[in-house]
Coordinates of C-alpha atoms in Angstrom, one line a residue:
X1 CA 11.8 11.1 -39.3
X2 CA 8.1 11.6 -40.1
X3 CA 8.1 9.0 -43.5
X4 CA 9.6 6.0 -40.5
X5 CA 6.7 6.9 -37.9
X6 CA 4.0 6.9 -40.7
X7 CA 4.2 2.8 -40.8
X8 CA 4.4 2.3 -37.0
X9 CA 1.1 1.7 -34.9
X10 CA 0.1 4.4 -32.6
X11 CA -2.7 3.5 -29.7
X12 CA -4.1 5.9 -27.0
X13 CA -4.3 4.8 -23.5
X14 CA -4.1 5.5 -19.9
X15 CA -1.1 5.1 -17.5
X16 CA -1.7 2.7 -15.1
X17 CA 1.5 2.1 -13.0
X18 CA 4.6 4.6 -13.0
X19 CA 6.6 3.0 -10.3
X20 CA 9.5 1.8 -12.7
X21 CA 12.6 3.9 -14.0
X22 CA 12.0 5.1 -17.4
X23 CA 8.8 2.6 -17.9
X24 CA 5.2 3.2 -17.6
X25 CA 2.2 0.7 -18.2
X26 CA -0.7 1.7 -20.2
X27 CA -3.9 0.5 -20.2
X28 CA -6.0 0.5 -23.8
X29 CA -9.6 -0.6 -23.7
X30 CA -10.8 -1.5 -27.1
X31 CA -14.7 -2.4 -27.7
X32 CA -16.0 -4.4 -30.7
X33 CA -19.1 -6.3 -31.6
X34 CA -19.3 -9.9 -30.7
X35 CA -19.4 -12.1 -33.8
X36 CA -22.3 -14.5 -32.3
X37 CA -24.1 -12.5 -29.8
X38 CA -24.0 -9.3 -31.7
X39 CA -23.2 -7.6 -28.5
X40 CA -20.4 -4.8 -27.8
X41 CA -17.8 -6.1 -25.5
X42 CA -14.8 -4.3 -24.0
X43 CA -11.7 -5.8 -23.9
X44 CA -8.2 -4.3 -21.7
X45 CA -4.7 -4.6 -22.9
X46 CA -1.6 -3.4 -20.8
X47 CA 1.7 -2.4 -22.5
X48 CA 4.8 -1.4 -21.1
X49 CA 6.2 1.7 -23.1
X50 CA 9.5 3.6 -22.5
X51 CA 9.3 7.0 -21.0
X52 CA 12.4 8.7 -21.4
X53 CA 12.1 11.8 -19.2
X54 CA 9.8 10.1 -16.5
X55 CA 7.4 12.9 -17.3
X56 CA 4.0 10.4 -17.2
X57 CA 1.8 10.1 -13.9
X58 CA -1.1 7.7 -13.0
X59 CA -4.2 8.8 -15.0
X60 CA -2.5 10.5 -18.0
X61 CA -3.7 9.9 -21.4
X62 CA -0.9 9.3 -24.0
X63 CA -0.2 7.9 -27.4
X64 CA 2.3 5.0 -27.8
X65 CA 4.0 4.2 -30.7
X66 CA 5.6 0.8 -31.7
X67 CA 9.4 0.3 -31.5
X68 CA 12.2 -1.9 -31.6
X69 CA 12.7 -4.1 -28.4
X70 CA 13.9 -2.3 -25.5
X71 CA 13.6 -5.2 -23.3
X72 CA 12.5 -8.5 -22.5
X73 CA 8.5 -6.8 -22.8
X74 CA 8.8 -3.4 -23.5
X75 CA 8.0 -2.9 -27.5
X76 CA 6.4 0.7 -27.2
X77 CA 7.6 4.4 -26.8
X78 CA 5.4 7.1 -25.4
X79 CA 4.9 9.7 -28.2
X80 CA 2.8 12.3 -26.6
X81 CA 1.0 13.2 -23.6
X82 CA -2.6 13.9 -24.6
X83 CA -4.1 14.9 -21.1
X84 CA -2.5 15.3 -17.6
X85 CA -4.3 14.3 -14.6
X86 CA -4.5 16.6 -11.9
X87 CA -2.9 15.0 -8.4
X88 CA -5.8 15.0 -6.4
X89 CA -5.0 16.7 -2.7
X90 CA -5.5 13.9 0.3
X91 CA -7.2 15.4 3.6
X92 CA -6.0 14.3 6.5
X93 CA -8.2 14.0 9.6
X94 CA -7.2 14.7 13.2

């Protein structure tokens, strides 16, 4: 199975939404140098990725791998969770 994964693209991103069943939205930030202005520019792109076990939460850093089309917009799989985000406790004022 490792030989098949060698040719697939891998991207690291942050989970932005996890409201869907077995699907998360991952935002990937890419920075590059502009060809004319020679300044560094950041672009964001969002990918829908398949999360079979629903283990990803908002704020997690994940590795996604390209796969066959799973639905209309879903073409990526969550390979692993790099960093889990701890939930912040909410204080209620009385």
